[in-house]
Amino acid sequence: MRIAFCCANTKAEPWLDGFRQALPGVEIDVWQPGAPQADHGVVWAPPQQFLDEQPGLKGIFNIGAGVDALLQLKLPAGATLVRIDDGGMAVQMAEFVTHAVIRHFRKFDVYDKEQSQARWAFQRPRERRDFPVGVMGLGVLGQRVAQALAHFEFPVRGWSRTARQVPGVECFAGAARFDAFLRGTRVLVCLLPLTPDTEGIMNRENLSKLMAGAYVVNVARGAHLVDDDLVALVNSGHVAGAALDVFRTEPLPAAHPFWRHPRITVTPHTSARTLRGESVAQIAGKMLAMERGEPVAGVVDVQRGY
Ligand code: NAP
Ligand code: GLV
């Protein structure tokens, strides 16, 4: 089996070693223009030239969950596109979002400031029932996040394209139920894939429907959020603040107002990282399954966009 490795911003050698160990006898190289046809590609943000020069790929394995960048490109007609299916990301996402929600709910940001002035002062406790959390996207990551928050006894709601049932979570589905979902949500978590239907979904109109004193956690893609609309709503007080991990331009430019806004927290696209060991094991297993003609999990529906 021959594998072409074409991952931007990724140190290749540890991945190549991992695949060589997982698939003894495999031929795997960093892709270069003019390289021979491979059976499978392991990719992150590859150039169009890679896909054009590898028309016979059977599997294209994205080393992340989101495939929005890949779907901007023209894929080889016969290739199956596969995303990382959890691979250790769901627990990271659950800890990241739970931390963000609890930090806001328990006012740990206020205590940080109090400590800097050596002040011993209690904040009035808040009621969980006043903080319903709404998770947009009930897929691999969203379901895990919703369940983690439900364990802390927040009222949790979830919204998906098709109807889902998640224990402990009030589920809403489709465009027709979006309004009801938003109006009963105080803390909004975005875990949607970026598609033409979801781009800019966190705009002034939709964020204004959230309960007063809302909080926004975006861990999906920067283009889900209309930046100026969020800043305006935070400044107006309707939105109390936001924890943002993803941005329209990454790295976030130094002059962007998010960096210095006192009620916005910025992290550098780190909420759920690809874990090399788990990812190699998952992808290698799927390549072998595909070679045997067996179905694999995490196949992207290219028409649907995720
Ligand atoms: P997933 O398993 O594909 O789940 C996507 C969910 O979104 C599904 O529940 C789907 O509904 C729902 N959805 C899609 N389009 C919708 C629409 N138009 N209206 C309502 N719901 C819609 O994806 P995942 O693995 O959970 O990952 C979600 C996203 O997280 C990725 O696409 C990626 O962009 C992002 N991500 C970010 C990081 C980070 O470090 N910040 C790391 C990993 C992933 P159905 O259930 O009906 O299909
Ligand atoms: C990271 O953002 C991913 O999509 O895996």
CSV table of C-alpha atoms and ligand atoms in Angstrom, one decimal:
chain,number,residue,atom,x,y,z
A,1,MET,CA,0.0,0.0,0.0
A,2,ARG,CA,1.3,3.5,-0.9
A,3,ILE,CA,0.4,6.6,1.2
A,4,ALA,CA,1.0,10.2,0.3
A,5,PHE,CA,1.3,12.5,3.3
A,6,CYS,CA,0.3,16.1,2.6
A,7,CYS,CA,-0.4,18.1,5.7
A,8,ALA,CA,0.3,21.8,6.1
A,9,ASN,CA,1.9,23.1,9.3
A,10,THR,CA,2.6,19.5,10.5
A,11,LYS,CA,5.9,18.0,11.4
A,12,ALA,CA,5.9,15.0,9.0
A,13,GLU,CA,8.5,12.6,10.4
A,14,PRO,CA,6.6,11.4,13.6
A,15,TRP,CA,3.5,10.8,11.5
A,16,LEU,CA,5.5,8.8,8.9
A,17,ASP,CA,7.1,6.7,11.6
A,18,GLY,CA,3.7,6.1,13.2
A,19,PHE,CA,2.2,4.8,10.0
A,20,ARG,CA,5.3,2.7,9.3
A,21,GLN,CA,4.9,1.0,12.7
A,22,ALA,CA,1.1,0.7,12.3
A,23,LEU,CA,1.2,-0.7,8.7
A,24,PRO,CA,4.4,-2.7,8.3
A,25,GLY,CA,5.6,-2.7,4.7
A,26,VAL,CA,3.6,0.4,3.8
A,27,GLU,CA,5.3,3.0,1.5
A,28,ILE,CA,4.7,6.4,2.8
A,29,ASP,CA,6.3,9.7,1.9
A,30,VAL,CA,5.7,13.4,2.1
A,31,TRP,CA,4.0,14.3,-1.1
A,32,GLN,CA,6.1,16.2,-3.7
A,33,PRO,CA,4.9,17.4,-7.1
A,34,GLY,CA,5.3,14.5,-9.6
A,35,ALA,CA,5.2,11.8,-6.9
A,36,PRO,CA,3.8,8.4,-7.9
A,37,GLN,CA,0.1,7.7,-7.5
A,38,ALA,CA,-0.8,6.6,-3.9
A,39,ASP,CA,-3.6,4.5,-2.7
A,40,HIS,CA,-4.5,6.8,0.2
A,41,GLY,CA,-3.8,10.4,1.1
A,42,VAL,CA,-3.3,11.7,4.7
A,43,VAL,CA,-4.0,15.4,4.5
A,44,TRP,CA,-4.5,18.7,6.2
A,45,ALA,CA,-5.2,21.8,4.0
A,46,PRO,CA,-3.5,20.2,1.0
A,47,PRO,CA,-3.0,22.3,-2.2
A,48,GLN,CA,-5.3,21.7,-5.2
A,49,GLN,CA,-2.2,20.4,-7.1
A,50,PHE,CA,-2.0,17.5,-4.7
A,51,LEU,CA,-5.5,16.4,-5.5
A,52,ASP,CA,-5.1,17.0,-9.2
A,53,GLU,CA,-2.0,14.9,-9.4
A,54,GLN,CA,-3.5,12.0,-7.3
A,55,PRO,CA,-6.7,11.2,-9.3
A,56,GLY,CA,-6.6,7.5,-8.2
A,57,LEU,CA,-6.8,8.0,-4.5
A,58,LYS,CA,-9.2,5.6,-2.8
A,59,GLY,CA,-9.2,7.3,0.6
A,60,ILE,CA,-8.5,10.9,1.6
A,61,PHE,CA,-8.0,10.9,5.4
A,62,ASN,CA,-8.2,14.4,6.9
A,63,ILE,CA,-6.2,14.6,10.2
A,64,GLY,CA,-8.9,16.8,11.8
A,65,ALA,CA,-12.7,16.7,12.3
A,66,GLY,CA,-13.7,19.7,10.2
A,67,VAL,CA,-13.4,19.3,6.4
A,68,ASP,CA,-14.6,22.8,5.4
A,69,ALA,CA,-11.2,23.8,3.9
A,70,LEU,CA,-11.0,20.5,1.9
A,71,LEU,CA,-14.5,21.0,0.5
A,72,GLN,CA,-13.4,24.3,-1.1
A,73,LEU,CA,-11.2,22.1,-3.4
A,74,LYS,CA,-12.0,19.7,-6.3
A,75,LEU,CA,-11.6,16.2,-5.0
A,76,PRO,CA,-10.8,13.1,-7.1
A,77,ALA,CA,-14.0,11.6,-8.3
A,78,GLY,CA,-13.6,8.2,-6.9
A,79,ALA,CA,-12.1,9.1,-3.5
A,80,THR,CA,-13.8,8.6,-0.1
A,81,LEU,CA,-13.2,11.5,2.2
A,82,VAL,CA,-12.9,10.5,5.9
A,83,ARG,CA,-12.6,12.8,8.9
A,84,ILE,CA,-11.1,12.0,12.4
A,85,ASP,CA,-14.0,10.5,14.3
A,86,ASP,CA,-13.4,11.6,17.9
A,87,GLY,CA,-9.8,10.3,18.2
A,88,GLY,CA,-9.5,11.8,21.6
A,89,MET,CA,-10.9,15.2,20.6
A,90,ALA,CA,-14.3,14.7,22.2
A,91,VAL,CA,-13.0,14.6,25.8
A,92,GLN,CA,-10.7,17.6,25.1
A,93,MET,CA,-13.7,19.5,23.7
A,94,ALA,CA,-15.8,18.5,26.7
A,95,GLU,CA,-13.1,19.7,29.2
A,96,PHE,CA,-12.5,23.0,27.3
A,97,VAL,CA,-16.2,24.0,27.0
A,98,THR,CA,-17.1,22.9,30.5
A,99,HIS,CA,-14.2,25.0,31.8
A,100,ALA,CA,-15.3,28.0,29.8
A,101,VAL,CA,-18.9,27.7,31.0
A,102,ILE,CA,-18.0,27.1,34.6
A,103,ARG,CA,-15.4,29.9,34.6
A,104,HIS,CA,-18.2,32.3,33.5
A,105,PHE,CA,-20.9,30.9,35.7
A,106,ARG,CA,-18.8,30.8,38.8
A,107,LYS,CA,-17.2,34.2,38.0
A,108,PHE,CA,-13.6,32.9,38.2
A,109,ASP,CA,-12.7,35.8,35.9
A,110,VAL,CA,-13.8,38.2,38.7
A,111,TYR,CA,-11.9,36.2,41.4
A,112,ASP,CA,-8.7,36.5,39.2
A,113,LYS,CA,-9.0,40.3,39.3
A,114,GLU,CA,-9.8,40.3,43.1
A,115,GLN,CA,-6.7,38.2,43.8
A,116,SER,CA,-4.5,40.7,41.9
A,117,GLN,CA,-5.7,43.3,44.5
A,118,ALA,CA,-5.5,40.9,47.5
A,119,ARG,CA,-9.3,41.3,48.0
A,120,TRP,CA,-11.2,38.6,49.9
A,121,ALA,CA,-14.8,39.1,48.6
A,122,PHE,CA,-17.5,36.5,47.8
A,123,GLN,CA,-19.5,36.7,44.6
A,124,ARG,CA,-23.2,36.1,45.0
A,125,PRO,CA,-24.0,32.5,43.9
A,126,ARG,CA,-25.9,32.1,40.7
A,127,GLU,CA,-28.6,29.6,40.0
A,128,ARG,CA,-28.0,26.9,37.3
A,129,ARG,CA,-31.6,27.1,36.2
A,130,ASP,CA,-30.9,30.7,35.1
A,131,PHE,CA,-28.1,29.4,32.8
A,132,PRO,CA,-29.5,27.1,30.2
A,133,VAL,CA,-26.7,26.0,27.9
A,134,GLY,CA,-27.5,25.5,24.2
A,135,VAL,CA,-25.1,23.4,22.1
A,136,MET,CA,-25.4,24.0,18.3
A,137,GLY,CA,-24.4,20.7,16.7
A,138,LEU,CA,-25.1,17.4,18.2
A,139,GLY,CA,-22.4,15.3,16.4
A,140,VAL,CA,-19.4,13.5,17.7
A,141,LEU,CA,-18.2,16.5,19.7
A,142,GLY,CA,-21.4,18.3,20.5
A,143,GLN,CA,-23.0,15.3,22.1
A,144,ARG,CA,-20.0,14.7,24.3
A,145,VAL,CA,-20.0,18.4,25.3
A,146,ALA,CA,-23.7,18.4,26.0
A,147,GLN,CA,-23.5,15.4,28.2
A,148,ALA,CA,-20.5,16.8,30.1
A,149,LEU,CA,-22.5,19.9,30.9
A,150,ALA,CA,-25.5,17.9,31.9
A,151,HIS,CA,-23.4,16.1,34.5
A,152,PHE,CA,-22.8,19.5,36.2
A,153,GLU,CA,-26.6,19.9,36.2
A,154,PHE,CA,-26.9,22.8,33.9
A,155,PRO,CA,-30.1,22.7,31.9
A,156,VAL,CA,-28.8,21.6,28.5
A,157,ARG,CA,-30.4,22.0,25.1
A,158,GLY,CA,-29.1,20.9,21.7
A,159,TRP,CA,-29.8,21.8,18.1
A,160,SER,CA,-29.1,19.7,15.1
A,161,ARG,CA,-30.1,19.4,11.4
A,162,THR,CA,-32.0,16.1,11.9
A,163,ALA,CA,-33.7,15.0,15.0
A,164,ARG,CA,-31.4,13.5,17.7
A,165,GLN,CA,-32.0,12.0,21.1
A,166,VAL,CA,-29.3,12.7,23.7
A,167,PRO,CA,-29.9,11.6,27.3
A,168,GLY,CA,-30.3,14.6,29.7
A,169,VAL,CA,-30.5,17.1,26.7
A,170,GLU,CA,-33.6,18.8,25.4
A,171,CYS,CA,-33.2,18.4,21.6
A,172,PHE,CA,-34.3,20.7,18.9
A,173,ALA,CA,-33.9,20.1,15.2
A,174,GLY,CA,-34.0,22.0,11.9
A,175,ALA,CA,-34.5,25.6,10.9
A,176,ALA,CA,-38.1,25.6,12.2
A,177,ARG,CA,-37.0,25.0,15.8
A,178,PHE,CA,-33.9,27.3,15.8
A,179,ASP,CA,-35.8,30.3,17.1
A,180,ALA,CA,-37.2,28.3,20.1
A,181,PHE,CA,-33.7,26.9,20.8
A,182,LEU,CA,-32.1,30.3,20.8
A,183,ARG,CA,-34.8,32.0,22.9
A,184,GLY,CA,-34.4,29.5,25.8
A,185,THR,CA,-30.6,29.6,25.7
A,186,ARG,CA,-28.3,31.7,27.8
A,187,VAL,CA,-24.9,30.2,27.1
A,188,LEU,CA,-24.5,29.4,23.4
A,189,VAL,CA,-21.9,26.8,22.4
A,190,CYS,CA,-21.1,26.4,18.6
A,191,LEU,CA,-20.0,23.0,17.5
A,192,LEU,CA,-21.4,23.1,14.0
A,193,PRO,CA,-19.5,22.2,10.9
A,194,LEU,CA,-18.8,25.2,8.6
A,195,THR,CA,-21.2,24.9,5.6
A,196,PRO,CA,-23.1,27.4,3.5
A,197,ASP,CA,-26.0,26.9,5.9
A,198,THR,CA,-24.1,27.7,9.0
A,199,GLU,CA,-21.7,30.4,7.9
A,200,GLY,CA,-22.4,33.6,9.9
A,201,ILE,CA,-25.0,31.9,12.0
A,202,MET,CA,-23.9,33.8,15.1
A,203,ASN,CA,-25.0,37.2,13.7
A,204,ARG,CA,-26.7,40.1,15.4
A,205,GLU,CA,-30.2,38.8,14.6
A,206,ASN,CA,-29.6,35.3,16.1
A,207,LEU,CA,-27.5,36.4,19.0
A,208,SER,CA,-30.1,39.0,20.0
A,209,LYS,CA,-32.6,36.2,20.5
A,210,LEU,CA,-30.5,34.7,23.3
A,211,MET,CA,-31.6,35.4,26.9
A,212,ALA,CA,-30.3,38.6,28.3
A,213,GLY,CA,-26.8,38.3,29.8
A,214,ALA,CA,-25.9,35.6,27.3
A,215,TYR,CA,-22.5,34.1,26.9
A,216,VAL,CA,-21.0,32.8,23.7
A,217,VAL,CA,-18.5,29.9,23.3
A,218,ASN,CA,-17.2,29.4,19.7
A,219,VAL,CA,-15.1,26.3,19.3
A,220,ALA,CA,-16.1,25.4,15.8
A,221,ARG,CA,-14.9,27.8,13.0
A,222,GLY,CA,-14.3,31.5,13.0
A,223,ALA,CA,-16.7,32.1,10.1
A,224,HIS,CA,-19.7,30.9,12.2
A,225,LEU,CA,-19.4,34.3,14.0
A,226,VAL,CA,-19.9,37.8,12.7
A,227,ASP,CA,-17.2,39.5,14.7
A,228,ASP,CA,-18.6,43.1,14.7
A,229,ASP,CA,-22.1,41.9,15.7
A,230,LEU,CA,-20.6,40.1,18.7
A,231,VAL,CA,-18.6,43.1,19.8
A,232,ALA,CA,-21.6,45.4,19.5
A,233,LEU,CA,-23.8,43.0,21.5
A,234,VAL,CA,-21.2,42.6,24.2
A,235,ASN,CA,-20.8,46.4,24.4
A,236,SER,CA,-24.6,46.8,24.6
A,237,GLY,CA,-24.7,44.4,27.6
A,238,HIS,CA,-27.0,41.9,25.9
A,239,VAL,CA,-24.1,39.5,25.7
A,240,ALA,CA,-22.1,39.3,28.9
A,241,GLY,CA,-19.0,37.9,27.2
A,242,ALA,CA,-17.5,35.3,25.0
A,243,ALA,CA,-14.8,32.5,25.0
A,244,LEU,CA,-13.5,32.3,21.4
A,245,ASP,CA,-11.1,29.6,20.2
A,246,VAL,CA,-11.5,30.0,16.4
A,247,PHE,CA,-11.3,33.0,14.2
A,248,ARG,CA,-11.9,34.1,10.6
A,249,THR,CA,-8.2,34.8,10.2
A,250,GLU,CA,-5.8,32.6,12.2
A,251,PRO,CA,-3.5,33.5,13.8
A,252,LEU,CA,-5.8,36.3,15.0
A,253,PRO,CA,-4.3,39.5,13.8
A,254,ALA,CA,-2.6,41.6,16.6
A,255,ALA,CA,-4.9,44.6,15.9
A,256,HIS,CA,-8.2,42.6,16.2
A,257,PRO,CA,-10.5,44.0,18.9
A,258,PHE,CA,-11.1,40.5,20.4
A,259,TRP,CA,-7.5,40.5,21.8
A,260,ARG,CA,-8.1,43.4,24.1
A,261,HIS,CA,-11.8,43.2,24.9
A,262,PRO,CA,-12.2,42.9,28.7
A,263,ARG,CA,-15.1,40.4,28.3
A,264,ILE,CA,-13.8,38.3,25.5
A,265,THR,CA,-11.4,35.4,26.1
A,266,VAL,CA,-9.1,34.3,23.2
A,267,THR,CA,-7.4,30.9,22.8
A,268,PRO,CA,-5.3,29.9,19.7
A,269,HIS,CA,-7.5,27.2,18.1
A,270,THR,CA,-6.6,24.7,20.8
A,271,SER,CA,-9.8,23.4,22.3
A,272,ALA,CA,-9.5,19.9,20.7
A,273,ARG,CA,-6.1,19.0,19.2
A,274,THR,CA,-5.5,16.1,16.8
A,275,LEU,CA,-3.7,13.5,18.9
A,276,ARG,CA,-1.1,11.8,16.6
A,277,GLY,CA,-1.0,8.4,18.2
A,278,GLU,CA,-4.8,7.9,18.3
A,279,SER,CA,-5.2,9.4,14.8
A,280,VAL,CA,-2.6,7.2,13.2
A,281,ALA,CA,-4.2,4.1,14.8
A,282,GLN,CA,-7.6,5.2,13.7
A,283,ILE,CA,-6.6,6.0,10.1
A,284,ALA,CA,-4.4,2.9,9.7
A,285,GLY,CA,-7.3,0.7,10.8
A,286,LYS,CA,-9.7,2.4,8.4
A,287,MET,CA,-7.2,2.1,5.5
A,288,LEU,CA,-7.0,-1.7,6.1
A,289,ALA,CA,-10.8,-1.9,6.4
A,290,MET,CA,-11.2,0.0,3.1
A,291,GLU,CA,-8.7,-2.3,1.4
A,292,ARG,CA,-10.8,-5.3,2.6
A,293,GLY,CA,-13.9,-3.5,1.2
A,294,GLU,CA,-15.5,-3.0,4.6
A,295,PRO,CA,-17.3,0.2,5.7
A,296,VAL,CA,-15.6,2.8,7.9
A,297,ALA,CA,-16.9,5.4,10.3
A,298,GLY,CA,-16.4,9.1,9.8
A,299,VAL,CA,-17.1,9.2,6.0
A,300,VAL,CA,-17.9,12.8,4.9
A,301,ASP,CA,-21.1,13.4,2.9
A,302,VAL,CA,-19.6,15.8,0.4
A,303,GLN,CA,-23.0,17.1,-0.8
A,304,ARG,CA,-24.1,17.8,2.8
A,305,GLY,CA,-20.8,19.5,3.6
A,306,TYR,CA,-19.8,17.5,6.7
B,1,NAP,P1,-20.2,16.2,13.3
B,1,NAP,O1,-20.0,14.9,14.0
B,1,NAP,O2,-20.2,16.2,11.8
B,1,NAP,O3,-21.5,16.9,13.8
B,1,NAP,C1,-22.1,18.0,13.2
B,1,NAP,C2,-23.4,18.4,13.9
B,1,NAP,O4,-23.8,19.6,13.4
B,1,NAP,C3,-24.5,17.3,13.7
B,1,NAP,O5,-25.3,17.2,14.8
B,1,NAP,C4,-25.3,18.0,12.5
B,1,NAP,O6,-26.7,17.6,12.5
B,1,NAP,C5,-25.2,19.5,13.0
B,1,NAP,N1,-25.5,20.4,11.8
B,1,NAP,C6,-24.8,20.4,10.6
B,1,NAP,N2,-25.4,21.3,9.8
B,1,NAP,C7,-26.5,21.8,10.5
B,1,NAP,C8,-27.4,22.8,10.3
B,1,NAP,N3,-27.5,23.4,9.1
B,1,NAP,N4,-28.4,23.1,11.2
B,1,NAP,C9,-28.3,22.4,12.4
B,1,NAP,N5,-27.4,21.5,12.7
B,1,NAP,C10,-26.5,21.2,11.8
B,1,NAP,O7,-19.0,17.2,13.7
B,1,NAP,P2,-18.1,17.1,15.0
B,1,NAP,O8,-17.1,16.1,14.9
B,1,NAP,O9,-19.0,17.2,16.2
B,1,NAP,O10,-17.3,18.5,14.8
B,1,NAP,C11,-18.0,19.8,14.7
B,1,NAP,C12,-17.0,20.8,14.3
B,1,NAP,O11,-16.1,21.2,15.3
B,1,NAP,C13,-16.1,20.5,13.1
B,1,NAP,O12,-16.7,20.5,11.9
B,1,NAP,C14,-14.9,21.5,13.3
B,1,NAP,O13,-15.2,22.6,12.5
B,1,NAP,C15,-15.0,21.8,14.7
B,1,NAP,N6,-13.8,21.4,15.5
B,1,NAP,C16,-13.0,22.4,16.1
B,1,NAP,C17,-11.9,22.0,16.8
B,1,NAP,C18,-11.1,23.0,17.5
B,1,NAP,O14,-10.0,22.7,18.0
B,1,NAP,N7,-11.6,24.3,17.7
B,1,NAP,C19,-11.5,20.7,16.9
B,1,NAP,C20,-12.3,19.7,16.2
B,1,NAP,C21,-13.4,20.1,15.5
B,1,NAP,P3,-27.1,16.1,12.2
B,1,NAP,O15,-26.8,15.4,13.6
B,1,NAP,O16,-28.5,16.2,12.0
B,1,NAP,O17,-26.3,15.6,11.1
B,2,GLV,C1,-9.8,21.2,14.1
B,2,GLV,O1,-10.2,22.4,14.1
B,2,GLV,C2,-10.5,20.1,13.5
B,2,GLV,O2,-11.4,20.3,12.7
B,2,GLV,O3,-10.1,19.0,13.8
